[in-house]
């Protein structure tokens, strides 16, 4: 027995030349010979204590796969389990197998299962965020979640088997992971890194087999070892994944004729190919990769128009091995390759070096930013492991389009020392030639963290030149520099209502880059004071007060003019403004994962900047998410995002965005589900004026020099979609979908008129040469 709390963390698991049925039971003979991992410790929200609920994990391997048998004992509350879709088990009890086939890698594979064996999988890449916890997905102002492991990127889909069932003592799950689904070392024997996290929903606790500490610079470095795996066979890895898509788009024939007309192009054929060149190198190719847009991107609120918004990658080809292209600052962003004709990718690990190369030819009409011909992309990423948990990295990107190009080089390092300290450094530079013009500029960052259990420091200094450009990456805002200083204290009461009580104080400045380099004062200043607490039972509450000041950005309002209307003509002067002082109040509540529902609510109010007119405004921001699970097959998710800006001068509404969204899913079986989504996006902008100054109307100047009044405008758009999905394993899918767009002149009057609709189907099948993809 390998007891984590007793420090027995190097497990020598048996090799058994056998195969067992993955039926959710542990009765077959090999399970009686398996190594047993037990002795879990509490990790979140309080580390260093014995786990309240006992967990045993049996482990053995055959020549072609590794097997895990999970026994989760539950004596304190009901087990949460539902027949969910893949990657939708966060509301359930679950066990996460965190594996590192390359022992010292800064990346790990995550294979998670709920009590019924429903799967969730992805990758962990350490050091990208450098934040002591993931930024709150529902929080635009950076209220951080409870300290914990780096977030799991769920975009990767691995082929493995799992099945589970509820028992009188809790639940059992069996997991079989074929070696062909992962990259392996080229040595024999080999050691793997392992940790196991168990999430218990009735208490809101997470337990860890390795006695992981919150006060640590590296989460992945806190892991045990599977020792001496020998004569394991990845086999021939050659997957062929052809697919076909067809779409028919309908619209009214004319504004006066309500007859509906459908047009359909010929079916689009494409394929993905995956070849295991060696145990640790994989070559992927694609022709006309499908975008896999079976669910449209959820509309996001724009809180600061100076910052661009990114959307996640969804295409299977680009998701496979995506973690090996990860960089600080998101300098590699594959959605820049908008409509590729073909692409090739090589990923893997050689010694302690992780390498990734991506080459692609994009469609000429992709709207990629440069001018002239088909865009050609070449991307290279190298990451070198150093010591137990440090890393050196190199990134090179090149985008060519005719005679124009954008080239970028970046070096980065993540250094950990004294167990709780980490320092991330990055320096990058780009050169761009476009339409006969040359530009070049740097990007840099230094980020220091002290990851203490009680006292945390987080200091960051970064900047990007206005001439810096990442045509193969995503930078939300260039031409600025920023400095932030964050300090947090957390206390752990022994008894009572609270499990943790914390206070966070942060200060941050933002400069226009040229002002920073010339030693001028920052344009934006923010002082944030936040209280954070975790209550017994899983409740989390955050409350804060923010004191901020934002400076006028003339580049954002370069085409904004104030109109001086005279008896004969109108004269125009550029819009100007002074710094706006803000005081915001924020409250966020996250409920536990109850058996039937959970919710999160964020409410922000106070005085803020009105970006529509650059003046002070009274603001209300609401973000609500409710998940309801009335049965083990039916799920409903309601979200509501709203921002309203009232002019402080007279309390009229300057602008607002209201976005309710409802998603209903019915899981007929593990591979089959139906989904209906409805989203309403009501956006409103009042007649713009030079509020709180001259109160004169604002005009917008076009490229031709003409002036147009910034008049009242609104858009009330509804998106409806239906999807039938059959997906027995990743790569083998059948999708049938329907979507309709509607609009109306007045918000929420529901006198909706359709504007267009579409039908689509997609079929694909994964052929695995050298063994079926089980």
C-alpha positions in Angstrom: 0.0 0.0 0.0 1.3 3.4 -0.9 0.0 5.8 1.7 0.3 9.5 0.8 0.1 10.8 4.3 2.8 8.3 5.4 5.1 9.6 2.7 5.0 6.4 0.6 4.8 8.3 -2.7 6.9 6.1 -5.1 4.7 3.3 -6.3 6.0 0.3 -8.2 2.9 -0.9 -9.9 2.6 -4.5 -11.4 2.8 -5.3 -15.1 0.2 -7.9 -15.9 -0.2 -9.4 -19.3 -4.0 -9.3 -19.2 -6.9 -7.3 -20.3 -10.1 -6.8 -18.3 -13.5 -5.4 -19.2 -14.1 -1.8 -18.3 -17.4 -2.5 -16.6 -17.1 -0.4 -13.5 -16.4 -3.3 -11.1 -13.1 -4.3 -9.5 -13.8 -8.1 -9.3 -11.4 -9.3 -12.0 -8.2 -11.1 -11.0 -5.7 -8.3 -12.0 -7.3 -5.9 -9.5 -6.2 -8.2 -6.6 -2.6 -7.8 -7.7 -2.8 -4.0 -8.2 -0.9 -1.5 -6.2 -3.1 0.5 -3.9 -2.7 4.3 -3.5 -4.4 5.6 -0.3 -3.9 8.1 2.5 -5.3 11.2 0.9 -4.8 14.7 2.5 -7.1 17.7 2.4 -5.9 20.3 -0.2 -8.6 22.9 -0.7 -9.7 25.1 1.0 -7.4 23.9 3.8 -4.3 21.9 3.2 -2.2 19.7 5.5 -5.1 17.8 7.2 -6.3 14.3 6.8 -9.1 13.9 4.2 -12.5 13.6 5.7 -13.5 11.0 3.1 -11.4 7.9 2.4 -10.2 7.1 -1.2 -8.4 4.1 -2.6 -7.0 3.9 -6.1 -5.8 0.6 -7.6 -3.2 0.8 -10.3 -1.6 -1.8 -12.7 -0.6 -1.8 -16.4 -0.6 -4.2 -19.3 1.7 -3.9 -22.3 -0.7 -1.6 -24.1 -2.6 0.4 -21.4 -2.6 1.5 -17.8 -5.6 0.7 -15.5 -7.0 2.7 -12.5 -9.7 1.4 -10.2 -11.2 4.0 -7.9 -13.0 3.3 -4.7 -14.4 6.5 -3.2 -15.9 6.1 0.3 -18.6 8.6 1.3 -19.9 8.6 4.9 -20.8 12.2 5.3 -23.2 13.2 2.5 -24.8 12.2 -0.7 -22.8 11.5 -3.8 -23.4 13.9 -6.7 -23.6 12.0 -10.0 -25.3 12.7 -13.3 -25.3 11.3 -16.8 -23.5 14.4 -18.2 -21.9 15.3 -21.5 -18.2 15.0 -21.9 -16.3 17.8 -20.0 -19.4 18.8 -18.0 -18.8 17.0 -14.7 -17.7 19.9 -12.5 -21.0 19.9 -10.6 -20.5 16.2 -9.8 -18.2 14.4 -7.4 -15.1 13.5 -9.4 -11.6 12.1 -9.3 -8.8 13.6 -11.4 -5.8 11.5 -12.5 -3.0 13.9 -13.1 -0.3 12.1 -15.1 3.1 13.2 -16.4 4.6 10.5 -18.6 7.7 12.8 -18.8 8.5 13.0 -15.1 10.0 16.5 -15.0 7.6 18.1 -17.5 5.9 21.4 -16.7 2.8 20.0 -18.4 0.5 17.3 -17.2 -2.4 15.3 -18.7 -5.7 15.2 -16.7 -8.1 12.3 -16.9 -11.2 12.9 -14.8 -14.3 10.8 -14.2 -17.5 11.3 -12.2 -19.1 8.4 -10.3 -20.8 7.1 -13.4 -17.6 7.2 -15.4 -18.5 10.3 -17.5 -15.2 11.8 -18.7 -13.5 15.2 -18.5 -10.0 15.5 -19.8 -7.5 18.2 -20.6 -4.0 19.5 -19.8 -2.4 21.6 -17.2 0.4 23.9 -18.2 2.2 25.5 -15.2 3.3 29.1 -15.0 1.3 30.7 -17.8 -1.0 32.7 -15.7 1.4 33.1 -12.8 -1.7 34.0 -10.8 -2.3 32.3 -7.4 -5.5 30.9 -8.8 -7.6 31.2 -11.9 -9.2 34.5 -12.6 -12.9 34.4 -12.0 -14.7 33.5 -15.3 -17.7 35.6 -14.3 -15.7 38.5 -12.9 -14.3 41.3 -15.1 -12.5 43.0 -12.3 -10.1 40.4 -11.2 -11.6 39.0 -8.0 -9.4 35.9 -7.7 -10.7 32.5 -6.7 -9.4 30.4 -3.9 -5.8 29.5 -4.3 -5.3 26.2 -6.0 -3.8 24.3 -8.9 -3.4 25.9 -12.3 -6.7 25.7 -14.3 -7.2 22.7 -16.6 -7.5 23.4 -20.3 -10.4 21.2 -21.3 -10.0 21.6 -25.1 -7.9 18.4 -25.5 -9.9 15.1 -26.0 -8.1 11.9 -25.3 -9.4 8.4 -26.2 -9.8 6.3 -23.1 -12.4 4.1 -21.4 -14.2 4.6 -18.1 -17.3 3.3 -16.4 -18.6 3.6 -12.8 -21.5 3.0 -10.5 -22.8 4.1 -7.1 -22.3 1.7 -4.2 -23.4 1.4 -0.6 -20.1 2.9 0.5 -19.9 5.6 -2.2 -18.8 4.8 -5.7 -16.4 2.8 -7.9 -15.0 3.7 -11.3 -12.7 1.8 -13.6 -10.4 3.8 -16.1 -8.3 2.3 -18.9 -5.9 4.7 -20.7 -4.3 3.2 -23.8 -0.6 4.1 -24.2 -1.4 5.0 -27.8 -3.4 8.0 -26.5 -0.3 9.7 -24.9 3.2 10.4 -25.8 5.8 8.2 -24.0 9.5 8.4 -23.1 11.9 6.6 -25.4 13.6 4.8 -22.4 12.9 1.5 -20.8 12.1 1.3 -17.9 10.5 4.7 -17.3 9.0 6.6 -14.4 5.9 8.7 -14.5 4.7 11.6 -12.3 1.3 11.2 -10.7 -1.1 12.9 -8.4 -4.8 12.2 -7.8 -7.3 14.8 -6.8 -10.7 13.9 -5.4 -13.5 16.6 -5.4 -16.2 16.1 -2.8 -19.2 18.3 -3.6 -21.2 18.0 -0.4 -18.4 19.6 1.5 -16.7 21.7 -1.2 -13.4 20.1 -0.4 -10.6 18.8 -2.7 -8.4 16.0 -1.5 -4.9 15.1 -2.8 -3.0 11.7 -2.7 0.3 13.6 -2.7 0.1 15.8 0.4 0.2 19.0 -1.7 0.7 22.4 0.0 -0.9 25.7 -0.9 2.4 27.4 -0.1 4.3 26.1 -3.2 5.7 27.7 -6.3 4.8 24.5 -8.3 1.7 22.4 -8.1 2.9 19.8 -10.7 6.1 19.5 -8.8 4.1 18.1 -5.9 3.6 14.7 -7.2 4.4 11.0 -6.6 6.0 8.6 -8.9 4.9 5.5 -10.8 8.3 3.7 -10.9 9.8 1.2 -13.3 7.2 1.0 -16.1 8.7 -1.5 -18.5 8.1 -3.0 -22.0 5.1 -0.7 -22.6 4.0 -0.6 -26.2 2.4 2.5 -27.8 1.9 0.4 -30.9 1.4 1.9 -34.4 -0.2 5.3 -34.0 -1.8 6.3 -37.3 -5.3 7.8 -37.1 -7.3 8.9 -40.1 -10.2 11.2 -39.3 -12.2 12.2 -42.5 -15.2 14.4 -42.1 -17.9 16.0 -44.2 -20.0 19.0 -43.5 -23.0 20.5 -45.3 -24.8 23.8 -44.5 -27.9 25.4 -46.0 -28.5 29.1 -45.3 -32.0 30.6 -45.6 -33.1 34.2 -45.8 -36.0 36.3 -47.1 -35.8 36.9 -50.8 -36.2 40.6 -50.4 -37.3 43.3 -47.9 -40.8 43.3 -49.4 -41.1 39.6 -50.1 -41.4 37.4 -47.1 -40.8 34.2 -49.1 -37.9 32.2 -47.7 -35.0 31.1 -49.9 -32.3 28.5 -49.1 -29.0 28.2 -50.7 -26.5 25.4 -50.1 -23.0 25.0 -51.3 -21.6 21.6 -52.2 -20.6 19.4 -49.2 -17.2 20.3 -47.7 -14.8 17.3 -47.3 -11.8 17.4 -45.1 -9.6 15.1 -43.1 -7.2 15.1 -40.1 -4.2 12.7 -39.9 -2.2 11.8 -36.8 1.0 9.7 -37.0 3.1 8.7 -34.1 6.6 9.1 -35.6 8.2 7.9 -32.4 6.9 7.2 -28.9 7.5 10.9 -28.1 6.9 12.7 -31.4 3.6 13.0 -33.2 3.0 14.5 -36.7 -0.5 15.9 -37.5 -1.8 17.0 -40.8 -5.1 18.5 -41.9 -6.9 19.5 -45.1 -9.8 22.0 -44.8 -10.2 21.6 -41.1 -13.7 21.9 -39.9 -14.3 24.8 -37.4 -16.5 22.5 -35.3 -18.8 25.4 -34.5 -21.6 23.3 -33.1 -22.1 26.0 -30.4 -21.6 29.6 -31.3 -19.4 31.7 -29.1 -21.3 33.2 -26.2 -21.4 37.0 -26.5 -19.1 38.7 -24.0 -19.6 42.1 -22.4 -17.2 44.7 -23.4 -16.1 46.5 -20.2 -13.2 48.5 -21.7 -13.2 49.1 -25.5 -9.5 49.6 -25.4 -9.0 45.8 -24.7 -9.8 43.3 -27.5 -11.7 40.1 -26.6 -10.4 36.6 -27.4 -12.5 33.5 -28.1 -11.4 29.9 -27.5 -10.1 27.6 -30.2 -12.6 24.8 -31.2 -11.1 23.0 -34.2 -9.9 19.5 -33.3 -6.7 19.7 -35.4 -5.5 22.8 -33.5 -6.6 21.5 -30.1 -4.4 18.3 -30.3 -1.2 19.1 -28.6 -2.2 22.8 -28.1 -0.5 22.9 -24.7 2.9 22.6 -26.4 2.4 26.0 -28.1 1.5 27.8 -24.9 3.4 31.0 -24.2 3.1 33.8 -21.7 1.3 36.7 -23.3 -0.6 34.4 -25.7 1.9 35.0 -28.5 0.6 32.0 -30.4 -3.2 32.1 -31.0 -4.4 29.6 -33.7 -7.7 31.3 -34.3 -5.7 33.9 -36.3 -5.5 31.1 -38.9 -9.1 31.8 -39.9 -9.9 29.5 -42.8 -6.9 27.2 -43.5 -6.7 25.2 -46.7 -4.1 22.9 -45.1 -1.8 22.7 -42.1 0.8 20.4 -40.6 2.0 20.1 -37.0 4.9 18.3 -35.2 4.7 18.1 -31.4 6.6 16.1 -28.8 9.4 15.9 -26.3 13.1 15.1 -26.8 14.9 14.7 -23.6 13.9 17.6 -21.3 12.9 19.7 -24.3 9.3 20.1 -25.5 9.0 21.1 -29.1 6.1 22.2 -31.3 6.0 23.3 -35.0 2.9 24.5 -36.9 2.7 25.4 -40.5 -0.5 26.5 -42.3 -1.8 28.0 -45.5 -4.8 30.2 -45.0 -7.6 31.1 -47.4 -6.9 34.4 -49.3 -10.3 35.8 -48.1 -9.6 35.1 -44.4 -9.3 38.8 -43.6 -6.0 38.2 -41.8 -4.7 41.8 -41.6 -1.8 41.8 -44.1 -2.4 42.4 -47.7 -1.5 40.2 -50.8 -2.1 36.5 -51.5 -2.6 33.5 -49.3 -1.4 34.0 -45.7 1.4 31.5 -44.8 2.0 30.8 -41.1 5.1 29.2 -39.5 5.1 28.8 -35.7 7.8 27.2 -33.6 7.8 26.7 -29.8 10.6 25.2 -27.6 10.4 24.7 -23.9 13.4 23.4 -21.9 12.8 21.9 -18.4 15.3 23.1 -15.9 15.7 21.4 -12.5 12.5 20.3 -10.7 10.1 23.0 -11.7 11.8 25.7 -13.7 11.5 26.4 -17.5 13.2 28.2 -20.3 11.3 28.9 -23.5 11.7 30.2 -27.1 8.9 31.1 -29.5 9.3 32.1 -33.2 6.4 33.1 -35.4 6.3 34.1 -39.0 3.3 35.2 -41.1 3.9 35.9 -44.8 1.3 37.3 -47.2 2.7 38.2 -50.6 5.6 40.6 -50.0 4.3 41.5 -46.6 5.2 39.8 -43.3 5.1 39.8 -39.5 7.9 38.1 -37.7 8.2 37.7 -33.9 10.8 36.2 -31.5 10.3 35.7 -27.8 12.3 34.2 -25.0 10.8 33.4 -21.6 11.7 31.8 -18.3 9.9 30.6 -15.3 12.3 30.2 -12.3 11.2 28.7 -9.0 13.3 28.8 -5.8 13.1 28.2 -2.1 9.9 26.1 -2.7 7.5 29.1 -2.6 9.0 31.7 -4.9 8.6 32.0 -8.7 9.8 34.6 -11.2 8.5 34.7 -14.8 10.5 36.7 -17.3 9.7 37.4 -21.0 11.2 39.5 -23.7 9.9 39.6 -27.3 10.2 41.7 -30.4 8.4 41.9 -33.7 9.1 43.2 -37.2 6.3 44.0 -39.6 6.4 45.0 -43.2 3.0 45.9 -44.6 2.1 48.0 -47.7 5.6 49.3 -48.0 5.9 50.4 -44.3 8.2 48.9 -41.7 7.6 48.8 -38.0 9.2 47.1 -35.1 8.8 47.1 -31.3 9.4 45.1 -28.1 7.2 43.4 -25.5 8.5 42.5 -22.0 7.3 41.2 -18.7 8.6 40.4 -15.2 6.3 38.7 -12.8 7.2 37.6 -9.2 5.1 35.6 -6.8 5.6 34.5 -3.2 3.1 31.6 -2.9 2.7 31.5 0.9 -0.1 29.7 2.7 -0.9 32.7 4.9 0.9 35.6 3.1 1.0 35.9 -0.7 2.9 38.5 -2.8 2.2 39.0 -6.5 4.2 41.7 -8.3 4.0 42.3 -12.1 5.7 44.8 -14.5 5.0 44.6 -18.2 4.9 46.6 -21.3 4.5 46.5 -25.1 5.6 49.1 -27.7 2.8 50.6 -29.9 4.8 49.2 -32.9 4.7 45.6 -31.5 2.5 43.3 -33.4 1.7 39.6 -33.0 0.0 38.6 -36.2 0.1 34.9 -35.1 -0.9 35.6 -31.5 -3.3 37.6 -29.4 -2.5 40.7 -27.4 -5.6 42.4 -26.0 -4.0 45.9 -25.9 -0.6 47.1 -27.2 1.2 50.4 -26.6 0.8 50.3 -22.8 2.9 49.5 -19.7 1.6 48.3 -16.4 2.7 47.7 -12.9 0.7 45.9 -10.2 1.4 45.0 -6.6 -0.9 42.5 -4.8 -0.7 41.3 -1.2 -3.0 38.7 0.4 -3.4 37.4 3.9 -5.4 34.2 4.6 -6.3 32.8 8.0 -7.6 29.3 8.7 -10.0 29.2 11.7 -9.9 25.8 13.6 -13.6 25.8 14.1 -16.8 27.7 13.4 -18.6 28.9 10.3 -15.5 29.9 8.3 -12.9 27.7 6.8 -10.8 30.5 5.4 -10.8 34.3 5.9 -8.7 36.5 3.7 -7.9 40.1 2.8 -6.4 41.2 -0.4 -4.9 44.7 -1.2 -3.7 45.5 -4.6 -2.4 48.6 -6.4 -1.9 48.9 -10.2 -0.9 51.6 -12.7 -1.2 51.7 -16.5 0.7 54.0 -18.7 0.7 54.9 -22.4 4.0 53.1 -23.3 5.8 56.2 -24.5 4.8 58.0 -21.3 6.2 55.2 -19.2 9.6 55.2 -21.0 9.8 59.0 -20.7 9.1 58.9 -17.0 5.6 60.5 -17.0 2.8 59.7 -14.6 0.4 56.8 -15.3 -2.9 57.4 -17.0 -4.9 54.8 -15.0 -4.5 54.1 -11.3 -6.4 51.4 -9.3 -6.5 50.6 -5.5 -8.5 47.5 -4.7 -9.4 46.3 -1.3 -11.1 42.9 -1.1 -12.3 40.5 1.6 -12.5 36.8 0.7 -13.9 33.9 2.7 -14.8 30.3 2.3 -17.6 29.0 4.5 -18.1 25.4 5.6 -20.2 23.6 3.1 -18.6 25.2 0.1 -19.9 28.8 0.0 -17.5 31.5 -1.2 -18.0 35.2 -0.7 -16.0 38.1 -2.0 -16.6 41.7 -1.2 -14.6 44.7 -2.2 -14.2 48.5 -2.7 -12.3 49.9 -5.6 -10.8 53.4 -5.9 -9.7 54.1 -9.4 -8.8 56.9 -11.7 -8.8 56.6 -15.5 -7.1 59.1 -17.9 -8.5 60.2 -21.2 -7.2 58.1 -24.2 -7.1 60.4 -27.3 -6.4 57.4 -29.6 -9.7 55.8 -28.6 -11.6 59.1 -29.5 -9.5 60.1 -32.5 -12.6 60.4 -34.7 -14.9 61.9 -32.0 -15.7 65.6 -32.4 -17.9 68.0 -30.6 -20.4 69.8 -32.9 -20.9 73.6 -32.4 -24.1 74.2 -34.2 -24.4 77.8 -35.5 -27.1 79.7 -37.5 -25.4 78.9 -40.8 -23.1 76.0 -40.3 -21.6 73.7 -37.7 -18.0 73.7 -36.6 -16.2 70.8 -35.0 -13.5 70.5 -32.3 -11.9 67.2 -31.2 -13.4 65.6 -28.1 -11.2 66.1 -25.0 -11.5 65.0 -21.4 -9.9 64.9 -18.0 -9.2 62.0 -15.7 -12.3 60.4 -14.2 -12.2 59.2 -10.5 -14.2 56.0 -9.7 -15.5 54.3 -6.6 -16.9 50.8 -7.2 -18.4 48.3 -4.8 -18.4 44.7 -5.6 -20.0 41.6 -4.2 -19.6 38.0 -5.5 -21.3 34.9 -4.1 -20.6 31.4 -5.3 -22.8 28.7 -3.9 -21.8 25.1 -3.2 -22.5 22.5 -5.8 -25.9 21.3 -4.5 -27.3 18.0 -5.8 -29.8 19.8 -8.0 -28.4 23.3 -8.6 -25.6 25.8 -8.0 -25.2 29.5 -8.8 -22.8 32.4 -8.9 -23.7 36.0 -8.7 -21.5 39.1 -9.1 -22.9 42.6 -8.6 -20.9 45.8 -9.1 -22.1 49.3 -8.6 -20.9 52.8 -7.9 -19.2 55.5 -9.9 -17.3 54.5 -13.1 -16.2 55.9 -16.4 -18.7 56.2 -19.2 -16.6 55.1 -22.3 -19.5 56.1 -24.7 -18.8 59.8 -24.0 -15.9 59.9 -21.6 -17.6 61.2 -18.6 -18.6 60.0 -15.1 -21.4 57.5 -14.9 -23.3 55.5 -12.3 -22.8 51.9 -13.1 -24.5 48.6 -12.6 -22.8 45.4 -13.7 -24.6 42.0 -13.1 -23.3 38.6 -13.9 -25.5 35.7 -12.8 -25.1 32.0 -13.7 -27.5 29.3 -12.5 -27.1 25.6 -13.2 -30.2 23.4 -12.6 -30.1 19.6 -12.7 -33.7 18.3 -12.1 -32.8 14.8 -13.2 -29.6 12.8 -13.8 -30.1 13.4 -17.6 -31.6 16.9 -17.9 -29.5 20.1 -17.4 -30.4 23.7 -17.7 -27.9 26.6 -17.5 -29.2 30.2 -17.3 -26.8 33.1 -17.5 -27.5 36.8 -17.4 -24.9 39.5 -18.1 -25.9 43.1 -17.9 -24.1 46.5 -17.9 -26.0 49.8 -17.6 -24.4 53.3 -17.5 -26.4 56.2 -16.2 -24.9 59.7 -16.8 -24.0 61.1 -13.4 -25.0 64.6 -14.6 -28.7 63.8 -15.1 -29.2 60.0 -14.6 -30.2 59.4 -18.2 -28.9 56.1 -19.7 -25.8 56.6 -21.9 -25.7 52.9 -22.9 -26.5 49.4 -21.9 -26.1 45.8 -22.8 -28.4 43.0 -21.6 -27.6 39.4 -22.5 -29.8 36.6 -21.0 -28.8 33.1 -22.3 -30.5 29.7 -21.7 -29.1 26.3 -22.5 -31.1 23.1 -22.1 -29.5 19.7 -22.6 -30.9 16.2 -22.4 -28.4 13.4 -22.2 -30.2 10.4 -23.6 -27.1 8.2 -23.1 -23.3 8.9 -22.7 -22.7 9.4 -26.4 -26.1 11.0 -27.3 -27.5 14.3 -26.3 -29.9 17.0 -27.5 -29.3 20.7 -26.8 -31.3 23.9 -27.3 -29.8 27.4 -26.8 -31.5 30.7 -26.8 -29.7 34.0 -26.4 -31.0 37.6 -26.4 -28.6 40.4 -26.9 -30.1 43.9 -26.3 -27.6 46.7 -26.9 -28.5 50.4 -26.6 -26.6 53.6 -27.0 -28.2 57.0 -26.4 -27.5 60.2 -28.5 -24.0 60.9 -27.6 -23.0 64.3 -26.1 -20.1 66.0 -24.5 -21.6 65.1 -21.1 -20.6 67.1 -18.0 -18.6 69.6 -20.1 -20.3 71.5 -23.0 -23.2 69.1 -23.4 -23.0 69.7 -27.1 -23.7 66.7 -29.5 -20.9 64.4 -30.5 -20.1 63.7 -34.2 -18.1 60.9 -35.7 -15.6 61.7 -38.5 -15.3 59.2 -41.3 -12.2 58.4 -43.3 -13.5 60.6 -46.1 -13.7 63.6 -43.7 -17.5 63.6 -43.4 -19.2 64.2 -40.0 -22.1 62.1 -38.8 -24.1 62.7 -35.6 -23.6 59.9 -33.1 -27.3 59.3 -32.8 -29.3 56.9 -30.7 -28.8 53.3 -31.8 -30.0 49.9 -30.6 -29.8 46.3 -31.6 -32.1 43.6 -30.3 -30.9 40.2 -31.6 -32.0 36.7 -30.7 -30.1 33.6 -31.5 -31.8 30.2 -31.3 -30.1 26.9 -32.0 -30.8 23.2 -31.8 -28.2 20.4 -31.8 -28.4 16.6 -31.9 -25.0 15.1 -31.1 -23.7 11.5 -31.2 -20.1 11.2 -30.1 -19.1 7.7 -28.9 -15.4 8.6 -28.9 -13.5 11.8 -29.8 -13.2 12.0 -33.6 -16.3 9.9 -34.3 -19.3 12.2 -34.3 -22.6 13.0 -36.0 -24.0 16.5 -35.6 -27.3 17.7 -36.9 -28.1 21.3 -36.1 -30.5 24.2 -36.8 -30.0 27.9 -36.0 -32.2 30.9 -36.5 -31.5 34.6 -36.0 -34.3 37.1 -35.2 -34.5 40.8 -34.3 -37.0 43.4 -33.2 -37.0 47.2 -32.9 -37.8 47.4 -29.2 -36.1 45.3 -26.5 -38.0 42.5 -24.9 -41.3 43.2 -26.7 -41.0 39.8 -28.5 -42.4 41.1 -31.7 -39.5 39.1 -33.4 -38.9 38.9 -37.1 -36.5 36.3 -38.5 -33.5 37.5 -40.5 -31.9 34.2 -41.5 -31.5 30.6 -40.4 -29.4 27.6 -41.3 -29.3 23.9 -41.2 -26.0 22.0 -40.9 -24.8 18.4 -40.6 -21.4 17.0 -39.8 -20.2 13.4 -39.9 -16.7 12.2 -39.1 -15.2 8.8 -38.2 -11.9 8.0 -36.4 -10.0 5.2 -38.1 -7.2 3.9 -35.9 -4.5 1.8 -37.6 -2.7 -0.6 -35.4 -5.6 -1.0 -33.0 -9.1 0.3 -32.6 -9.3 3.7 -30.7 -10.7 2.3 -27.5 
